[in-house]
Amino acid sequence: MEIENKIWDKNECLSRDELSALQFRRLKDTLSRAGRVPYYREVFQQCGIDPSNINSLSDLKKIPFTNKSDLREHYPLGFLAVDRKDIARVHGSSGTTGKPTFVAYTEADRNLWADLCARFLTAGGLRREHMVQVAFGYGLFTGGFGLHYGIERVGASVVPVSAGNTPRQVMILQDLGADAIICTPSYALQIAEVIEEMKVDINSLNLKFGHFGGEPWTEDMRTRIEQQLNIKAFNNYGLSEIIGPGVSGECICRKGMHIQEDHFIVECIDPATGQEVAPGEYGELVFTSLTKEAMPIIRYRTRDISRIMYDGCECGRTTCRMDRIVGRSDDMLIIRGVNVFPSQIEEAILQVEGVAAHYLIEVDRPHNLDEVTVHVEMQPEFFSDKMSEMQAMRDRLLHEIRVIANISVKINLVAPRSMERSFGKAKRVIDRRVEKGIL
Ligand code: ADP
Ligand code: ZN
């Protein structure tokens, strides 16, 4: 399907100078709002920042980073900068890495959030005549409600199915004929699989495109989703601490996700030193909110690894773009000294024909040496009881993993459809070293 370029808000196309001026004004407001949070008041005092008296955007760099642990230490709502009565909504991180962290929104924040989601949805083809099936979970997780209100803001219609019950999901796709689907990339593949199992002709569906996010995925994963669902797939990114989905998203050029820089300042740092890396180099993303009321956040370390591109984009937006996330710094595995992201393993295994995009990486250290077993599920038509064929497939997988991830692993080929499926964020790693307290 050909998608036309459309821009939701003129602020997506400001010149750098205009953008910097706007960011500076908004940063001043944000810092004075943040000054109502005891934690930030103390931080400002310690680093000698007077929020009402900053001179330039670069003053921001005098303020230390905010870490997830700072939010945890002020659980549940210690970062609130407004009266409790002004909270309009509370969400939470999905708790992928522990207890959830709660985030609060005022009415204005909710409104802003809907707008930010409407922007990237518009950039990725959504128009008011479309119907969208939301298969993100509705709940504390920001995905469901965030996208829901974004779709409504565009004026399109929402089918809020939520995640799970995949056969029913497919039935609703068939019966209501949504134009677009929204969920995690791994769940999109699962829906595709169930469509096949139910022997539904993919061409009988009305699906044209999808917006996916919430977890890392590779370009090969995108190709598979596009082929299996016969759609165009767009990537979008966000995290609850910053606002939820709506931090960035792809335009029709799909060369990175435009960061909504009039509302967030982005930095990309070397996670080890905290120093900013050069544009285009990989590092950890750090965001400062510029307009959020309930919980302004300053220099938040996301632990997400990506890179930022500042060159122009053909769509006309002038905002910088972030590349797809390689992984979280805390998901990075160190295998006998070699750094490996699960996404590299994904990239490697998806090079091999006959492999389904379902895998699990198990790491252990049985005899003082790290061992990695990659459990890889096969596609039904390639599953064979011939030893030689299975061995050939194992060899190809080992080769790709060695080339792309630079490690030697064991491969465990498992039967089609035998691996556990998730409706939301897929679990890709089991680290027995952590379970055993070795790491
Ligand atoms: P949790 O930290 O519990 O997973 P969130 O639900 O707020 O909490 O999820 C945000 C995280 O999800 C991001 O920090 C990032 O790691 C991941 N994420 C979100 N969107 C994407 C995306 N498009 N690509 C890769 N990772 C993503
Ligand atoms: Zn663009």
mmCIF file of C-alpha atoms and ligand atoms in Angstrom, residues 5 123 249-258 312-319 321, ligand 2:
data_model
loop_
_atom_site.group_PDB
_atom_site.id
_atom_site.type_symbol
_atom_site.label_atom_id
_atom_site.label_comp_id
_atom_site.label_asym_id
_atom_site.label_seq_id
_atom_site.Cartn_x
_atom_site.Cartn_y
_atom_site.Cartn_z
ATOM 1 C CA ASN A 5 3.188 11.858 3.676
ATOM 2 C CA ALA A 123 3.370 10.009 10.065
ATOM 3 C CA GLY A 249 8.029 7.018 15.632
ATOM 4 C CA GLU A 250 8.740 6.321 11.999
ATOM 5 C CA CYS A 251 7.546 8.390 9.063
ATOM 6 C CA ILE A 252 6.919 6.917 5.627
ATOM 7 C CA CYS A 253 10.651 6.996 4.853
ATOM 8 C CA ARG A 254 11.238 4.535 7.710
ATOM 9 C CA LYS A 255 14.833 5.565 8.186
ATOM 10 C CA GLY A 256 14.722 5.856 11.941
ATOM 11 C CA MET A 257 12.124 7.176 14.368
ATOM 12 C CA HIS A 258 11.601 10.935 14.553
ATOM 13 C CA GLY A 312 17.448 15.766 7.003
ATOM 14 C CA CYS A 313 14.565 13.459 6.216
ATOM 15 C CA GLU A 314 12.635 13.499 2.950
ATOM 16 C CA CYS A 315 9.308 13.663 4.776
ATOM 17 C CA GLY A 316 10.004 17.292 5.697
ATOM 18 C CA ARG A 317 10.244 16.788 9.431
ATOM 19 C CA THR A 318 13.337 18.418 10.839
ATOM 20 C CA THR A 319 13.422 16.512 14.107
ATOM 21 C CA ARG A 321 15.767 10.404 14.248
HETATM 22 ZN ZN ZN B 2 10.898 11.516 8.108
#
